[in-house]
Short mmCIF file of C-alpha atoms and ligand atoms in Angstrom, two decimals:
data_model
loop_
_atom_site.label_atom_id
_atom_site.label_comp_id
_atom_site.label_asym_id
_atom_site.label_seq_id
_atom_site.Cartn_x
_atom_site.Cartn_y
_atom_site.Cartn_z
CA MET A 1 274.38 94.11 72.80
CA ALA A 2 272.27 92.87 75.72
CA SER A 3 269.19 90.92 74.74
CA PRO A 4 266.69 93.57 73.65
CA VAL A 5 263.97 91.64 75.43
CA THR A 6 265.57 92.52 78.74
CA HIS A 7 262.68 91.12 80.71
CA ILE A 8 263.64 87.53 79.82
CA PRO A 9 267.05 87.14 81.42
CA ALA A 10 269.03 84.30 79.83
CA ASN A 11 269.36 82.49 83.15
CA THR A 12 265.59 82.14 83.57
CA ALA A 13 264.60 81.34 79.97
CA ALA A 14 264.86 77.57 80.48
CA SER A 15 262.80 77.73 83.70
CA ALA A 16 260.16 79.86 81.99
CA ASN A 17 259.96 77.35 79.16
CA THR A 18 259.47 74.48 81.62
CA ALA A 19 256.88 76.48 83.57
CA PHE A 20 254.74 77.36 80.54
CA ARG A 21 254.99 73.87 79.06
CA SER A 22 254.05 72.25 82.36
CA ALA A 23 251.17 74.66 82.89
CA LEU A 24 249.77 73.84 79.47
CA ASP A 25 250.13 70.10 80.13
CA VAL A 26 248.00 70.50 83.25
CA VAL A 27 245.36 72.61 81.47
CA ARG A 28 245.31 70.22 78.50
CA GLU A 29 244.28 67.37 80.78
CA VAL A 30 241.03 69.18 81.59
CA GLU A 31 240.17 71.22 78.50
CA PRO A 32 242.58 70.71 75.60
CA ARG A 33 240.90 73.40 73.51
CA VAL A 34 241.88 76.05 76.05
CA ALA A 35 245.47 74.79 76.11
CA ALA A 36 245.47 74.92 72.30
CA ALA A 37 244.16 78.49 72.25
CA ILE A 38 246.84 79.61 74.71
CA GLY A 39 249.51 77.93 72.60
CA ALA A 40 248.10 79.47 69.42
CA GLU A 41 248.12 82.94 70.96
CA ILE A 42 251.89 83.05 71.42
CA GLU A 43 252.29 81.95 67.80
CA ASP A 44 249.86 84.63 66.57
CA GLN A 45 251.73 87.26 68.57
CA ARG A 46 255.05 86.01 67.23
CA ALA A 47 253.78 86.19 63.66
CA SER A 48 252.46 89.76 63.58
CA LEU A 49 254.11 93.12 63.30
CA LYS A 50 252.28 94.46 66.36
CA LEU A 51 251.95 98.23 66.13
CA ILE A 52 248.85 98.70 68.31
CA ALA A 53 249.93 101.65 70.46
CA SER A 54 248.22 100.29 73.58
CA GLU A 55 249.67 96.76 73.51
CA ASN A 56 252.91 95.20 74.65
CA TYR A 57 254.46 91.88 75.71
CA ALA A 58 254.67 91.21 79.45
CA SER A 59 257.61 89.27 80.84
CA PRO A 60 257.39 85.58 81.79
CA ALA A 61 257.77 86.65 85.43
CA VAL A 62 254.72 88.92 85.13
CA LEU A 63 252.69 86.29 83.28
CA LEU A 64 253.60 83.50 85.68
CA ALA A 65 252.82 85.59 88.76
CA MET A 66 249.16 85.62 87.64
CA GLY A 67 248.57 81.89 87.31
CA ASN A 68 248.17 80.76 90.92
CA TRP A 69 246.01 80.42 94.02
CA LEU A 70 246.12 84.10 94.98
CA SER A 71 243.21 84.12 92.53
CA ASP A 72 241.16 82.08 94.99
CA LYS A 73 241.10 84.64 97.79
CA TYR A 74 238.49 87.28 98.50
CA ALA A 75 240.11 90.43 99.84
CA GLU A 76 237.74 93.42 99.82
CA GLY A 77 239.22 96.38 101.67
CA THR A 78 242.87 97.34 101.65
CA ALA A 79 246.03 95.77 103.04
CA GLY A 80 245.65 95.32 106.80
CA ARG A 81 242.00 96.40 106.70
CA ARG A 82 240.02 93.64 105.01
CA PHE A 83 236.42 92.53 105.14
CA TYR A 84 237.63 88.92 104.93
CA ALA A 85 239.86 86.84 107.19
CA GLY A 86 243.06 85.18 106.08
CA CYS A 87 244.42 87.85 103.74
CA ARG A 88 248.02 88.05 104.94
CA ASN A 89 249.52 86.95 101.63
CA VAL A 90 247.25 89.23 99.64
CA ASP A 91 248.31 92.02 102.00
CA THR A 92 251.92 91.23 101.17
CA VAL A 93 251.49 91.40 97.39
CA GLU A 94 249.23 94.45 97.46
CA SER A 95 251.62 96.31 99.78
CA LEU A 96 254.59 95.39 97.60
CA ALA A 97 252.83 96.53 94.44
CA ALA A 98 251.87 99.84 96.09
CA GLU A 99 255.38 100.33 97.49
CA HIS A 100 256.98 99.71 94.08
CA ALA A 101 254.44 102.00 92.38
CA ARG A 102 255.09 104.84 94.84
CA ALA A 103 258.83 104.51 94.38
CA LEU A 104 258.64 104.13 90.62
CA PHE A 105 256.52 107.23 90.09
CA GLY A 106 257.46 109.29 93.17
CA ALA A 107 253.82 109.28 94.28
CA GLN A 108 252.51 109.90 97.78
CA HIS A 109 249.91 107.14 97.53
CA ALA A 110 249.25 104.20 95.20
CA TYR A 111 246.10 102.10 94.87
CA VAL A 112 246.74 98.98 92.83
CA GLN A 113 243.34 97.28 92.83
CA PRO A 114 241.62 98.66 89.68
CA HIS A 115 240.99 95.91 87.16
CA SER A 116 241.35 98.19 84.16
CA GLY A 117 241.86 101.79 83.11
CA ILE A 118 238.13 102.45 83.07
CA ASP A 119 237.92 101.17 86.63
CA ALA A 120 240.86 103.32 87.68
CA ASN A 121 239.12 106.38 86.23
CA LEU A 122 235.88 105.53 88.03
CA VAL A 123 237.79 105.24 91.31
CA ALA A 124 239.35 108.61 90.63
CA PHE A 125 236.06 110.32 89.76
CA TRP A 126 234.47 108.93 92.88
CA ALA A 127 237.43 109.97 95.01
CA VAL A 128 237.29 113.56 93.78
CA LEU A 129 233.52 113.76 94.25
CA SER A 130 233.62 112.25 97.71
CA GLN A 131 236.50 114.49 98.79
CA ARG A 132 234.46 117.52 97.77
CA VAL A 133 231.38 116.18 99.50
CA GLU A 134 233.18 115.57 102.73
CA SER A 135 235.15 118.77 102.80
CA PRO A 136 233.24 121.28 104.97
CA ALA A 137 234.75 124.08 102.93
CA LEU A 138 233.57 122.68 99.64
CA GLY A 139 230.65 120.42 100.26
CA ARG A 140 227.51 119.99 102.23
CA ALA A 141 228.11 120.96 105.88
CA GLY A 142 227.65 118.13 108.34
CA VAL A 143 227.96 115.27 105.88
CA ARG A 144 230.97 113.25 106.97
CA GLN A 145 230.53 110.03 105.06
CA VAL A 146 229.62 109.99 101.42
CA ASN A 147 228.31 106.45 101.95
CA ASP A 148 225.58 107.86 104.21
CA LEU A 149 224.03 110.00 101.50
CA GLY A 150 220.50 109.13 100.37
CA GLU A 151 218.78 110.10 97.12
CA GLN A 152 217.53 113.33 98.60
CA ASP A 153 220.97 114.21 99.90
CA TRP A 154 222.46 113.70 96.47
CA ALA A 155 219.92 115.94 94.84
CA GLU A 156 220.61 118.61 97.44
CA LEU A 157 224.30 118.13 97.10
CA ARG A 158 224.28 118.59 93.36
CA ARG A 159 222.38 121.82 93.90
CA GLU A 160 224.78 122.99 96.60
CA LEU A 161 227.91 122.08 94.73
CA GLY A 162 226.37 123.45 91.59
CA ASN A 163 229.25 121.78 89.87
CA GLN A 164 229.57 118.28 88.59
CA ARG A 165 231.43 119.32 85.51
CA MET A 166 234.32 117.74 83.70
CA LEU A 167 236.61 119.25 81.12
CA GLY A 168 238.49 116.68 79.04
CA MET A 169 240.22 116.35 75.71
CA SER A 170 237.84 115.86 72.80
CA LEU A 171 237.64 112.40 71.31
CA ASP A 172 238.63 113.45 67.81
CA THR A 173 241.79 115.16 69.04
CA GLY A 174 242.89 112.10 71.00
CA GLY A 175 240.88 112.08 74.26
CA HIS A 176 239.39 108.94 75.75
CA LEU A 177 235.78 107.78 76.11
CA THR A 178 236.09 107.69 79.89
CA HIS A 179 236.85 111.41 80.04
CA GLY A 180 233.18 112.37 80.12
CA PHE A 181 231.84 111.02 76.85
CA ARG A 182 228.35 109.61 76.48
CA PRO A 183 229.13 105.96 75.71
CA ASN A 184 230.82 105.80 79.15
CA ILE A 185 229.27 106.31 82.58
CA SER A 186 231.47 109.41 83.04
CA GLY A 187 229.35 111.09 80.37
CA LYS A 188 226.31 110.57 82.55
CA MET A 189 227.90 111.42 85.90
CA PHE A 190 229.30 114.71 84.63
CA ASP A 191 228.33 117.62 82.47
CA GLN A 192 231.15 117.44 80.01
CA ARG A 193 232.91 119.96 77.87
CA SER A 194 235.95 119.34 75.68
CA TYR A 195 239.14 121.11 74.86
CA GLY A 196 240.94 120.40 71.63
CA THR A 197 243.90 121.20 69.51
CA ASP A 198 244.88 124.10 67.31
CA PRO A 199 243.73 123.15 63.78
CA ALA A 200 246.86 124.73 62.30
CA THR A 201 249.41 122.81 64.41
CA GLY A 202 247.46 119.91 65.86
CA LEU A 203 248.89 120.81 69.28
CA ILE A 204 246.80 121.33 72.42
CA ASP A 205 245.58 124.91 72.43
CA TYR A 206 246.30 125.87 76.05
CA ALA A 207 244.99 129.42 75.65
CA ALA A 208 241.62 128.15 74.41
CA LEU A 209 241.64 125.50 77.13
CA ARG A 210 242.21 128.17 79.78
CA ALA A 211 239.39 130.30 78.40
CA THR A 212 237.01 127.32 78.40
CA ALA A 213 238.03 126.39 81.96
CA ARG A 214 237.40 129.97 83.16
CA GLU A 215 233.97 129.99 81.62
CA PHE A 216 232.93 126.39 82.39
CA ARG A 217 234.61 126.06 85.83
CA PRO A 218 234.92 122.28 85.91
CA LEU A 219 235.15 120.21 89.04
CA ILE A 220 237.69 117.97 87.30
CA LEU A 221 240.11 118.93 84.56
CA VAL A 222 241.22 115.72 82.84
CA ALA A 223 244.49 115.55 80.97
CA GLY A 224 245.70 112.51 79.09
CA TYR A 225 244.92 110.86 75.80
CA SER A 226 244.89 107.71 73.77
CA ALA A 227 245.79 109.17 70.39
CA TYR A 228 247.79 112.40 70.80
CA PRO A 229 251.34 112.11 69.51
CA ARG A 230 252.91 114.98 71.47
CA LEU A 231 253.84 115.93 75.02
CA VAL A 232 251.37 117.51 77.43
CA ASN A 233 252.50 120.30 79.75
CA PHE A 234 251.07 119.15 83.07
CA ARG A 235 252.53 122.11 84.99
CA LEU A 236 250.48 124.41 82.83
CA MET A 237 247.42 122.17 83.17
CA ARG A 238 247.71 122.34 86.97
CA GLU A 239 248.05 126.12 86.81
CA ILE A 240 244.78 126.27 84.85
CA ALA A 241 243.06 123.81 87.20
CA ASP A 242 244.12 125.82 90.26
CA GLU A 243 242.96 129.03 88.69
CA VAL A 244 239.40 127.70 88.36
CA GLY A 245 239.30 125.55 91.52
CA ALA A 246 239.34 122.25 89.63
CA THR A 247 241.11 119.04 90.56
CA LEU A 248 243.67 118.04 87.94
CA MET A 249 243.35 114.38 87.04
CA VAL A 250 245.77 112.85 84.54
CA ASP A 251 245.03 109.59 82.77
CA MET A 252 248.51 108.39 81.82
CA ALA A 253 247.42 104.94 80.64
CA HIS A 254 249.19 105.31 77.32
CA PHE A 255 252.41 106.88 78.45
CA ALA A 256 252.92 105.45 81.96
CA GLY A 257 255.94 103.52 80.70
CA LEU A 258 257.53 106.74 79.47
CA VAL A 259 256.95 108.31 82.90
CA ALA A 260 258.31 105.24 84.69
CA GLY A 261 261.28 105.19 82.31
CA LYS A 262 262.06 108.87 83.02
CA VAL A 263 261.61 109.95 79.42
CA LEU A 264 258.80 112.27 80.49
CA THR A 265 260.16 114.48 83.25
CA GLY A 266 259.67 118.03 84.57
CA ASP A 267 256.58 119.69 83.13
CA PHE A 268 255.78 116.49 81.23
CA ASP A 269 255.71 114.15 84.23
CA PRO A 270 252.12 114.22 85.50
CA VAL A 271 252.80 112.86 88.99
CA PRO A 272 254.23 115.99 90.67
CA HIS A 273 251.59 118.21 89.07
CA ALA A 274 248.27 116.34 89.26
CA GLN A 275 246.35 115.63 92.45
CA ILE A 276 245.33 112.28 91.01
CA VAL A 277 246.80 110.13 88.24
CA THR A 278 245.28 107.01 86.73
CA SER A 279 246.78 104.41 84.47
CA THR A 280 246.55 100.99 82.99
CA THR A 281 249.47 98.70 83.70
CA HIS A 282 249.67 96.76 80.45
CA LYS A 283 250.47 99.34 77.77
CA SER A 284 253.87 101.06 77.64
CA LEU A 285 254.34 100.04 81.30
CA ARG A 286 254.53 96.39 80.15
CA GLY A 287 252.78 94.84 83.13
CA PRO A 288 249.70 92.65 83.53
CA ARG A 289 246.29 93.75 82.23
CA GLY A 290 245.02 96.07 84.97
CA GLY A 291 244.73 99.57 86.41
CA LEU A 292 246.41 101.86 88.91
CA VAL A 293 245.63 105.09 90.76
CA LEU A 294 248.28 107.41 92.22
CA CYS A 295 247.29 110.42 94.32
CA ASP A 296 248.19 113.02 96.88
CA SER A 297 247.84 111.96 100.52
CA GLU A 298 244.66 114.05 100.92
CA LEU A 299 242.86 111.90 98.39
CA ALA A 300 244.20 108.57 99.64
CA GLU A 301 241.33 107.59 101.94
CA HIS A 302 238.83 108.34 99.16
CA VAL A 303 240.76 106.37 96.57
CA ASP A 304 241.13 103.42 98.93
CA ARG A 305 237.35 103.06 99.02
CA GLY A 306 237.42 101.97 95.37
CA CYS A 307 236.46 98.44 96.39
CA PRO A 308 233.61 97.88 97.09
CA MET A 309 232.42 101.36 96.04
CA VAL A 310 232.96 100.90 92.31
CA LEU A 311 235.17 97.82 92.02
CA GLY A 312 234.54 94.14 92.49
CA GLY A 313 236.84 92.03 94.67
CA PRO A 314 240.55 92.68 94.13
CA LEU A 315 242.32 90.39 91.67
CA SER A 316 245.08 89.39 94.05
CA HIS A 317 246.95 87.35 91.45
CA VAL A 318 247.03 90.38 89.15
CA MET A 319 248.24 92.61 92.00
CA ALA A 320 251.10 90.12 92.43
CA ALA A 321 251.93 90.52 88.76
CA LYS A 322 251.74 94.32 89.09
CA ALA A 323 254.30 94.13 91.91
CA VAL A 324 256.61 92.13 89.63
CA ALA A 325 256.11 94.50 86.69
CA PHE A 326 256.75 97.61 88.80
CA ALA A 327 259.90 95.98 90.19
CA GLU A 328 261.03 95.37 86.60
CA ALA A 329 260.26 98.97 85.65
CA ARG A 330 262.44 100.21 88.53
CA ARG A 331 265.48 98.61 86.92
CA PRO A 332 267.80 100.86 84.90
CA GLU A 333 267.20 98.89 81.70
CA PHE A 334 263.57 99.98 81.70
CA GLN A 335 264.74 103.58 81.20
CA ASP A 336 266.68 102.42 78.18
CA TYR A 337 263.56 100.63 76.91
CA ALA A 338 261.38 103.73 77.34
CA GLN A 339 263.87 105.91 75.47
CA ARG A 340 264.00 103.39 72.63
CA VAL A 341 260.19 103.39 72.40
CA VAL A 342 260.32 107.12 71.66
CA ASP A 343 263.35 106.89 69.37
CA ASN A 344 261.53 104.20 67.40
CA ALA A 345 258.34 106.25 67.12
CA LYS A 346 260.35 109.20 65.82
CA ALA A 347 262.13 106.99 63.28
CA LEU A 348 258.80 105.57 62.15
CA ALA A 349 257.36 109.08 61.81
CA GLU A 350 260.36 110.31 59.86
CA GLY A 351 260.20 107.26 57.58
CA LEU A 352 256.54 107.88 56.83
CA LEU A 353 256.99 111.62 56.29
CA ARG A 354 259.93 111.05 53.95
CA ARG A 355 257.70 108.82 51.85
CA GLY A 356 254.99 111.49 51.65
CA ALA A 357 252.57 110.47 54.41
CA THR A 358 250.61 113.05 56.40
CA LEU A 359 250.94 112.82 60.17
CA VAL A 360 248.79 114.64 62.69
CA THR A 361 251.02 117.35 64.25
CA GLY A 362 253.69 116.48 61.68
CA GLY A 363 255.45 113.92 63.86
CA THR A 364 255.68 112.55 67.37
CA ASP A 365 257.30 113.09 70.76
CA ASN A 366 255.98 109.96 72.41
CA HIS A 367 255.22 106.32 71.61
CA LEU A 368 252.66 106.80 68.83
CA VAL A 369 252.15 108.22 65.39
CA LEU A 370 248.75 109.20 64.01
CA ALA A 371 248.73 108.98 60.22
CA ASP A 372 246.01 110.77 58.27
CA VAL A 373 245.40 108.32 55.43
CA SER A 374 243.00 110.50 53.46
CA GLY A 375 245.96 111.55 51.29
CA TYR A 376 246.12 107.93 50.10
CA GLY A 377 242.43 108.18 49.20
CA LEU A 378 241.47 105.78 52.00
CA THR A 379 239.44 105.73 55.18
CA GLY A 380 241.08 104.56 58.39
CA ARG A 381 239.03 101.40 58.20
CA GLN A 382 240.30 100.52 54.73
CA ALA A 383 243.88 101.29 55.70
CA GLU A 384 243.64 99.23 58.89
CA ALA A 385 242.23 96.24 57.01
CA ALA A 386 244.74 96.39 54.16
CA LEU A 387 247.63 96.64 56.60
CA LEU A 388 246.27 93.72 58.61
CA ASP A 389 246.05 91.59 55.46
CA SER A 390 249.72 92.38 54.92
CA GLY A 391 250.81 91.30 58.41
CA ILE A 392 250.89 94.78 59.96
CA VAL A 393 248.57 95.29 62.94
CA THR A 394 247.51 98.88 63.63
CA ASN A 395 244.15 100.38 64.53
CA ARG A 396 242.02 102.97 62.84
CA ASN A 397 241.55 106.20 64.73
CA ALA A 398 239.79 109.51 64.19
CA VAL A 399 241.89 112.53 63.30
CA PRO A 400 240.94 116.06 64.42
CA GLN A 401 237.67 117.21 62.82
CA ASP A 402 237.44 113.83 61.14
CA PRO A 403 234.91 113.91 58.28
CA ASN A 404 234.56 110.10 58.48
CA GLY A 405 233.55 109.99 62.13
CA ALA A 406 234.66 107.53 64.79
CA TRP A 407 233.66 104.33 62.96
CA TYR A 408 235.32 104.68 59.56
CA THR A 409 237.78 107.42 60.55
CA SER A 410 240.50 108.99 58.43
CA GLY A 411 243.45 107.90 60.50
CA VAL A 412 245.56 105.00 61.60
CA ARG A 413 247.27 104.94 65.00
CA ILE A 414 250.67 103.29 65.04
CA GLY A 415 252.63 102.64 68.24
CA THR A 416 256.08 101.29 69.05
CA PRO A 417 256.00 99.87 72.65
CA ALA A 418 255.51 96.23 71.63
CA LEU A 419 258.03 96.04 68.79
CA THR A 420 260.55 97.88 70.95
CA THR A 421 260.14 95.18 73.60
CA ARG A 422 260.78 92.68 70.85
CA GLY A 423 264.06 94.43 70.10
CA LEU A 424 263.39 96.20 66.81
CA GLY A 425 265.25 99.49 66.43
CA THR A 426 265.24 102.63 64.33
CA ALA A 427 266.52 100.93 61.14
CA GLU A 428 263.67 98.44 61.29
CA MET A 429 261.19 101.25 61.93
CA ASP A 430 262.27 102.95 58.75
CA GLU A 431 261.75 99.73 56.87
CA ILE A 432 258.32 99.27 58.47
CA ALA A 433 257.42 102.82 57.40
CA GLY A 434 258.27 101.72 53.86
CA LEU A 435 256.05 98.65 54.15
CA ILE A 436 253.15 100.72 55.48
CA ASP A 437 253.54 103.27 52.70
CA THR A 438 253.74 100.50 50.08
CA VAL A 439 250.50 98.91 51.29
CA LEU A 440 248.63 102.19 51.52
CA ARG A 441 249.74 103.28 48.05
CA GLY A 442 248.68 99.91 46.69
CA THR A 443 245.21 100.02 48.23
CA THR A 444 242.17 101.58 46.57
CA PRO A 445 238.60 101.93 47.81
CA ALA A 446 236.22 99.38 46.34
CA PRO A 447 233.23 100.84 44.51
CA GLY A 448 230.33 101.38 46.89
CA SER A 449 226.64 101.51 46.20
CA GLY A 450 225.39 104.26 43.88
CA GLY A 451 228.81 104.77 42.33
CA THR A 452 230.38 106.38 45.41
CA PRO A 453 233.54 104.79 46.80
CA SER A 454 233.00 102.42 49.72
CA LYS A 455 234.23 103.52 53.15
CA ALA A 456 234.98 99.95 54.17
CA GLY A 457 235.66 97.87 51.06
CA TYR A 458 239.08 98.04 49.44
CA ARG A 459 241.22 96.46 46.76
CA LEU A 460 244.76 95.34 47.31
CA ASP A 461 246.84 93.44 44.82
CA ASP A 462 247.56 89.89 46.07
CA ALA A 463 251.20 89.90 45.04
CA LEU A 464 251.84 93.24 46.72
CA ARG A 465 250.10 92.04 49.89
CA ASP A 466 252.01 88.75 49.97
CA GLY A 467 255.33 90.48 49.31
CA VAL A 468 254.85 92.84 52.24
CA ALA A 469 253.66 90.04 54.53
CA LYS A 470 256.75 87.99 53.60
CA ARG A 471 259.06 90.91 54.29
CA ALA A 472 257.32 91.57 57.64
CA ALA A 473 257.78 87.90 58.58
CA ASP A 474 261.45 87.97 57.57
CA LEU A 475 261.97 91.10 59.64
CA LEU A 476 260.37 89.51 62.70
CA ALA A 477 262.39 86.33 62.31
CA GLY A 478 265.45 88.33 63.37
CA PHE A 479 263.75 89.33 66.63
CA PRO A 480 262.34 86.20 68.26
CA LEU A 481 259.54 86.85 70.71
CA TYR A 482 259.95 85.08 74.05
CA PRO A 483 263.19 83.39 72.96
CA GLY A 484 263.68 80.09 74.72
CA ILE A 485 259.99 79.41 75.07
CA ASP A 486 258.98 76.54 72.81
CA LEU A 487 255.55 75.10 73.37
CA ALA A 488 255.50 72.88 70.27
N1 LIG B 501 241.93 100.51 74.37
C1 LIG B 501 242.88 101.53 74.74
C2 LIG B 501 243.57 102.06 73.54
O1 LIG B 501 243.75 101.33 72.61
O2 LIG B 501 243.97 103.20 73.53
C3 LIG B 501 242.30 102.61 75.53
O3 LIG B 501 241.10 102.26 76.09
#
């Protein structure tokens, strides 16, 4: 079998080791504590059973592309059209990243500057608003440049448009804060309404969504999630958006790797259906920490204004790493990786179900599983903490209509992108399901004040905890992370 960590080819492992060791030597000369923290991080990552659905391990090529003097350059604007002189090398890496992104996803336009997913979404919101403003058919006649609008113009515009509304997936059914919720600026920019899932099946209720869209008539219909374990029908979403005159925006941050790896195709590939698609680049896509916007040609000029409209100066070193990551994702082995991410999630789900766990929607079709831990008598917070003590890293997450709210929650989100990169397969996933079930069965809520059980405190037998942690460590020992890299 080829090395499961296909992004560390055997012929470059020795060079990568030399590069990381040398880099740390140089850093250590100036601030040894930083060098020590970097060295400790790889050991921490090696030691944990990482099941955070939004995390992964980037390749040495991606990591190394970020540590250089491209970081020193200011480059506001876009390739070939900068507000600073001397940007030819930044132009090269930005153009390459955009070219790879367009080819990888079959997109008409790619904007690779966003620093994060939140930034990518802000760029997208602004692009949709400014397109509407500047379209004589849709916006205020005579206004050609959204930048020229004063306070008074905006007030008038909001009246004229009569529509700064966003319809996104509710937080407790898996939506994301940036899809119009109050703790994020999107919740202030837009009047927001949510769609959710059918309580009986846990699946998106498209009929209810359509009815809400007809009544609410959003400017933007947002699809995408951070904790929904099933596929989304983007063809149907676009049909609904068109029917009510909305722009369909898809936030594919979580599942971009499954789109790139051609696991999500047809109705389930957002790119042919949405006018604008946003993503992070570091989750299932396995690139550097950053964001990405893909869009139809008509939106391109609006998207390209992201910096300086809502973004600070481009991180040219990160754009270089995005170009490398997208090039990696265009290789055939990435498709194999993406398929294994889903196969592993299904194996994990089946393993949990067989042991009696309750899963939202009863399973998964993507890279994550959402376990409702109330059947174990626990809150999500207790389950998360007990699992962490036992060497299993997950994160607590609300389940639909969660009685414990967003802080304590009743669920735990479990994802397979990282461990799949590490090479673990379906047999290991079944064993991990057993470890999770063992920990959750062995955990009880600690007594809280006034005789009611605590929502945070828990009790877990030391021997049980240590036994699971030992088994998790033994399991990981068979799947070395970054083989060939030895910083000791
Ligand atoms: N933090 C990401 C996640 O874990 O889903 C999304 O913001």
